[in-house]
Short mmCIF file of N, CA, C and O in Angstrom, two decimals:
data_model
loop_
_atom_site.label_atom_id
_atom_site.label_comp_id
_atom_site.label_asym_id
_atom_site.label_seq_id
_atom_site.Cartn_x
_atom_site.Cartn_y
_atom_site.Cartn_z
N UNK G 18 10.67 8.69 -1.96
CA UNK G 18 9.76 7.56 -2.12
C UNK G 18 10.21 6.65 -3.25
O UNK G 18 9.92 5.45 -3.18
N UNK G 19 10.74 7.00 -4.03
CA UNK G 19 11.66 6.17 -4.92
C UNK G 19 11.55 5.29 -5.07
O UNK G 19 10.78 4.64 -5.78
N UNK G 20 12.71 4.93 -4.11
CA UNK G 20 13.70 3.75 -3.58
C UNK G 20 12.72 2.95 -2.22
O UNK G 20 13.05 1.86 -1.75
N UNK G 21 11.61 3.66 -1.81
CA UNK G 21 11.32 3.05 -0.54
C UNK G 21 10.49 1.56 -1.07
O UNK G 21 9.58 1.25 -1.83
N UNK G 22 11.18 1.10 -0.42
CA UNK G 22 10.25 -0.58 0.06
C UNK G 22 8.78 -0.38 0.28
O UNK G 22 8.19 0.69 0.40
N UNK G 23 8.14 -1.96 0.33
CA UNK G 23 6.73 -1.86 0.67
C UNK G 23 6.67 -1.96 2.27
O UNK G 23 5.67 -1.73 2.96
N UNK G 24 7.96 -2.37 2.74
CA UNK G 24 8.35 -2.49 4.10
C UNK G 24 8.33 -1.23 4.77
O UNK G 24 7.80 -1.22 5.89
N UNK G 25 8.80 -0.11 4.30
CA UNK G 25 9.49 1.05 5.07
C UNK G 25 7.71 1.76 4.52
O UNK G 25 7.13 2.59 5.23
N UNK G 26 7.28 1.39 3.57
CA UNK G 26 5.84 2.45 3.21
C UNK G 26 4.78 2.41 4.78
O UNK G 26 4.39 3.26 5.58
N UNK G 27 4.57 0.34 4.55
CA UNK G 27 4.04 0.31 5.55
C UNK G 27 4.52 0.39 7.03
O UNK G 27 3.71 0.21 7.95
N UNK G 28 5.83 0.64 7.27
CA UNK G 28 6.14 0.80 8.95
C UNK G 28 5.18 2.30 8.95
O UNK G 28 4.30 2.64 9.74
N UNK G 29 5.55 2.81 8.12
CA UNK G 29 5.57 4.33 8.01
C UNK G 29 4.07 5.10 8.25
O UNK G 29 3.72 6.26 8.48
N UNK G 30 3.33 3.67 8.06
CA UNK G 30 1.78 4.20 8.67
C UNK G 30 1.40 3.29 9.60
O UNK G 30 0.23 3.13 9.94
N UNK G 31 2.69 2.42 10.19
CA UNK G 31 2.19 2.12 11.60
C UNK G 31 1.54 0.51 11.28
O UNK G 31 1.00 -0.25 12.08
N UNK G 32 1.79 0.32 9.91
CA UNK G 32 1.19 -1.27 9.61
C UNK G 32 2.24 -2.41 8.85
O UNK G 32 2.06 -3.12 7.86
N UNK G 33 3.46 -2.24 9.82
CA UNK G 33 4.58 -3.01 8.94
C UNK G 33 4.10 -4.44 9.98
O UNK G 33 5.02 -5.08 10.49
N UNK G 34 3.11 -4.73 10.16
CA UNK G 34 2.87 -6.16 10.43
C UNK G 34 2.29 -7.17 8.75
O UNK G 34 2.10 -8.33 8.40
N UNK G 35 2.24 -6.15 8.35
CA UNK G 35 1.28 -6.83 7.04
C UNK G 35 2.34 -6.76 5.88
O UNK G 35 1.90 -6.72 4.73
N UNK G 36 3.70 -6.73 6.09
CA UNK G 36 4.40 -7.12 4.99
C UNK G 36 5.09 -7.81 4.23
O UNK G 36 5.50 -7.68 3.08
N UNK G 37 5.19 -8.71 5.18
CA UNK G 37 4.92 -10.10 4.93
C UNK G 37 3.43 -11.29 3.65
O UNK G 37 3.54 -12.28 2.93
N UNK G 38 2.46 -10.51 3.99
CA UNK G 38 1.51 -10.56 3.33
C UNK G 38 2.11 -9.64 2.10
O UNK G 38 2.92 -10.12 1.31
N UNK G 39 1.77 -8.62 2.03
CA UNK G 39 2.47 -7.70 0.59
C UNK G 39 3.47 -9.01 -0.33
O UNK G 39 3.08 -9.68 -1.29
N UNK G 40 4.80 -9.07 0.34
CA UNK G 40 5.52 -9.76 0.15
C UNK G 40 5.23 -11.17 -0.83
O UNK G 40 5.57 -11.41 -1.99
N UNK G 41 4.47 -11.98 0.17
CA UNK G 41 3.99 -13.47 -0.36
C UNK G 41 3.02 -13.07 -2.05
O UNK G 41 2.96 -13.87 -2.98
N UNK G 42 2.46 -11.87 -2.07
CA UNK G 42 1.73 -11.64 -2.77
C UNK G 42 2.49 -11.09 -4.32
O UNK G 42 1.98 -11.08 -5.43
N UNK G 43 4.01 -10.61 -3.87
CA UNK G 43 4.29 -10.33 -5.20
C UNK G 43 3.69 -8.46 -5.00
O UNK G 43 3.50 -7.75 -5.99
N UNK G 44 3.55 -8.14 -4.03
CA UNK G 44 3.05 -6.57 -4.26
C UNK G 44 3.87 -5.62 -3.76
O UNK G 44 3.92 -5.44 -2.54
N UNK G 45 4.78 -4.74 -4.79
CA UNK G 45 5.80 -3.69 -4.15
C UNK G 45 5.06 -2.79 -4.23
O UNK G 45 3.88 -2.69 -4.55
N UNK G 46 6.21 -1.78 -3.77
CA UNK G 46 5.47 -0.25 -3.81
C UNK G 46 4.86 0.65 -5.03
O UNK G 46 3.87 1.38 -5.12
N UNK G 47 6.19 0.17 -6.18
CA UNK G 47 5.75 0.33 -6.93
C UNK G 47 4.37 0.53 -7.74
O UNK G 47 3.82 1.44 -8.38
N UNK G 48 4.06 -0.93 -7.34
CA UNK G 48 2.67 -1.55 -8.08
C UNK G 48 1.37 -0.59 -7.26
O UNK G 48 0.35 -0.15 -7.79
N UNK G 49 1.78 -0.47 -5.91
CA UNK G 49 0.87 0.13 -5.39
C UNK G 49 0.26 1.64 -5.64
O UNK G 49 -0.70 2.19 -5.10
N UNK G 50 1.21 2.13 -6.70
CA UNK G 50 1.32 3.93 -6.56
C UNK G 50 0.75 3.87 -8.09
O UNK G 50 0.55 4.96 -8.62
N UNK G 51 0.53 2.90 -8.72
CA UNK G 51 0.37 2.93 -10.51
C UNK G 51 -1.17 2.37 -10.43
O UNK G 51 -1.91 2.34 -11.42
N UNK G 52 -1.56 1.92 -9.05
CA UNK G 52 -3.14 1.24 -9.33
C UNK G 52 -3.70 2.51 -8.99
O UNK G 52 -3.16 3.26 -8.19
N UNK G 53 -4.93 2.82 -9.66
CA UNK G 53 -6.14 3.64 -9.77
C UNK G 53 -6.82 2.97 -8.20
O UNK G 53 -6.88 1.86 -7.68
N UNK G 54 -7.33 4.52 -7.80
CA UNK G 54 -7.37 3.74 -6.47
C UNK G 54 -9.24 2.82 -6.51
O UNK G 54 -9.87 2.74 -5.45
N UNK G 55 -9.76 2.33 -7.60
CA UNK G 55 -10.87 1.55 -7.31
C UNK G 55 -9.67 -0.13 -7.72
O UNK G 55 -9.83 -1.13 -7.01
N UNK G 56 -8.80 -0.15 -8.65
CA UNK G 56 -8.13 -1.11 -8.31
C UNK G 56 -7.69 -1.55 -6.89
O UNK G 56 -8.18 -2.55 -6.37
N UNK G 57 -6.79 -0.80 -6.28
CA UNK G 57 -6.37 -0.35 -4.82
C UNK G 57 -7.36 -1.05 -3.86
O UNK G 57 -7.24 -2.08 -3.20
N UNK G 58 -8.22 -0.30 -3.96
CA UNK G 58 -9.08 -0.73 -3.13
C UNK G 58 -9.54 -2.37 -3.18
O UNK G 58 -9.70 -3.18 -2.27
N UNK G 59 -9.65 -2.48 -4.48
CA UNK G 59 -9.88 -4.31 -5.05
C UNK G 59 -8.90 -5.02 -4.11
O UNK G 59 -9.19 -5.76 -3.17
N UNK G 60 -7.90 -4.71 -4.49
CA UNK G 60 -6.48 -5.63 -4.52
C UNK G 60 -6.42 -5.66 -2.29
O UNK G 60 -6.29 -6.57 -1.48
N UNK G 61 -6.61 -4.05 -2.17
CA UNK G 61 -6.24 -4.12 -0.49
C UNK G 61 -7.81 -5.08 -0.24
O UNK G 61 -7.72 -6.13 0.40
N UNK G 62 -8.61 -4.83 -0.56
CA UNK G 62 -9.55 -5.88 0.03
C UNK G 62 -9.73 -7.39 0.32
O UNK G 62 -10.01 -8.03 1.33
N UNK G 63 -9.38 -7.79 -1.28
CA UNK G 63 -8.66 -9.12 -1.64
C UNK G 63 -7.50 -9.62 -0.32
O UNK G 63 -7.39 -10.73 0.22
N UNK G 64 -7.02 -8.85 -0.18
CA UNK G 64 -5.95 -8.92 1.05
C UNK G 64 -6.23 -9.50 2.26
O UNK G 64 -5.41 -10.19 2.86
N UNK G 65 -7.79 -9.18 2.81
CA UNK G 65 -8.34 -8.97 3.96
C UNK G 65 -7.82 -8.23 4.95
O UNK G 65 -7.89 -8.46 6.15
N UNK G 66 -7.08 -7.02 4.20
CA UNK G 66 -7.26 -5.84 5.34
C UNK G 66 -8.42 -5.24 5.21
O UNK G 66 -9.24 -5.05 4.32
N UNK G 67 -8.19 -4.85 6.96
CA UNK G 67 -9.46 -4.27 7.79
C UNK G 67 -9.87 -2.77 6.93
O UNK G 67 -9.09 -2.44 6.03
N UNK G 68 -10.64 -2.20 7.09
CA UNK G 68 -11.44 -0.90 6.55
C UNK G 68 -10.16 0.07 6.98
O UNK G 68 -9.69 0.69 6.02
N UNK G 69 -9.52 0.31 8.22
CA UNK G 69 -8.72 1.21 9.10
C UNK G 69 -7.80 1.23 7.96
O UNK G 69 -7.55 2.17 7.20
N UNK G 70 -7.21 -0.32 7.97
CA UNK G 70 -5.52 -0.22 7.32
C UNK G 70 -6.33 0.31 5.84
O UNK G 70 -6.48 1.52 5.67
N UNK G 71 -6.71 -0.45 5.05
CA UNK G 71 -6.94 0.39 3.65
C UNK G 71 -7.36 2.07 3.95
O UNK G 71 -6.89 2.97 3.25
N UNK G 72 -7.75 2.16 4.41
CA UNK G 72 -7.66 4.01 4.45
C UNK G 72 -6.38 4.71 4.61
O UNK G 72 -5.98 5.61 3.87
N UNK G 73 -5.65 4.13 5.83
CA UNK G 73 -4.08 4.85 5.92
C UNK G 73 -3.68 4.75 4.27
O UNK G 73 -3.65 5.71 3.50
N UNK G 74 -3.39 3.41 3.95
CA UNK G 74 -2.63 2.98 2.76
C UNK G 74 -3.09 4.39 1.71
O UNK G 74 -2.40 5.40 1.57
N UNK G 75 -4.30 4.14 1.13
CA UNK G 75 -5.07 5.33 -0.06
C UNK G 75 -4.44 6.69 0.66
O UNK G 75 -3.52 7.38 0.21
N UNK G 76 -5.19 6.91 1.94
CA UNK G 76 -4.01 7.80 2.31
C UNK G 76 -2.77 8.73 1.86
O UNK G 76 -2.52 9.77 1.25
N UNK G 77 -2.23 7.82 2.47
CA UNK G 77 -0.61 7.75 2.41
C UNK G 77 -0.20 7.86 0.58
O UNK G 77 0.33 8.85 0.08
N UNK G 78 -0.51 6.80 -0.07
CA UNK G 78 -0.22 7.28 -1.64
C UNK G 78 -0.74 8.40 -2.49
O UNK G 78 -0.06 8.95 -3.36
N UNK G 79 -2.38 8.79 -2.11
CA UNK G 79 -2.89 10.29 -2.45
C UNK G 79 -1.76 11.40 -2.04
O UNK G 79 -1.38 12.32 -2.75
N UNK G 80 -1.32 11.07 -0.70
CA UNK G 80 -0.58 12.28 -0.29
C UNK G 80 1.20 11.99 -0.98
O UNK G 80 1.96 12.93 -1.21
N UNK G 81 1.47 10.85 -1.15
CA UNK G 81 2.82 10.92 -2.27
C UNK G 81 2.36 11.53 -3.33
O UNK G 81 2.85 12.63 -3.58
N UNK G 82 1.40 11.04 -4.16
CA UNK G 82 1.07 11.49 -5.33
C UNK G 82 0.86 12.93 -5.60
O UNK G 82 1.39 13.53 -6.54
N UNK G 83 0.05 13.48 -4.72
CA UNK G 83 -0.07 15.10 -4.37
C UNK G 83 1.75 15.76 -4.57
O UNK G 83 2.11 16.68 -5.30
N UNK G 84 2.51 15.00 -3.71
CA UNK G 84 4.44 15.62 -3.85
C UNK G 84 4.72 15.48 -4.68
O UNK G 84 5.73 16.05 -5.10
N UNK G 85 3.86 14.50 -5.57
CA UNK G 85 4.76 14.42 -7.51
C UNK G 85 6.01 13.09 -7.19
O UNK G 85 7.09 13.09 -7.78
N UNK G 86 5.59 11.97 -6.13
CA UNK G 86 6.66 10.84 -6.02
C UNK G 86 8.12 11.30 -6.63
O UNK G 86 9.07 10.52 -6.61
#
């Protein structure tokens, strides 16, 4: 998880339509794994993703975070 893009995070739950958005926004992966997830949640909302995609996302980084990234 490193090295992975915000590109390859989101193919990886099936929502690499929205990275483009990430992108325009200035939001890597990075940034995404260091927000507390009531930030997270701020920031994916702000976004106007749907309820679905913000759940994969929290998801998906609980369960990196759980491997120790």
């Amino acid at each position: 998880m490193d090295n992975e893009s915000i590109e390859l995070f989101l193919e990886s739950i099936g929502e690499g339509r929205y990275k483009d958005l990430f992108k325009k926004n200035e939001i890597e992966l990075e940034l995404l794994m260091q927000l507390s997830e009531s930030h997270l949640t701020q920031t994916l909302t702000k976004l106007g993703l749907k309820l679905g995609t913000q759940m994969k996302i929290l998801e998906k980084i609980e369960a990196v975070k759980k491997k120790g990234m």
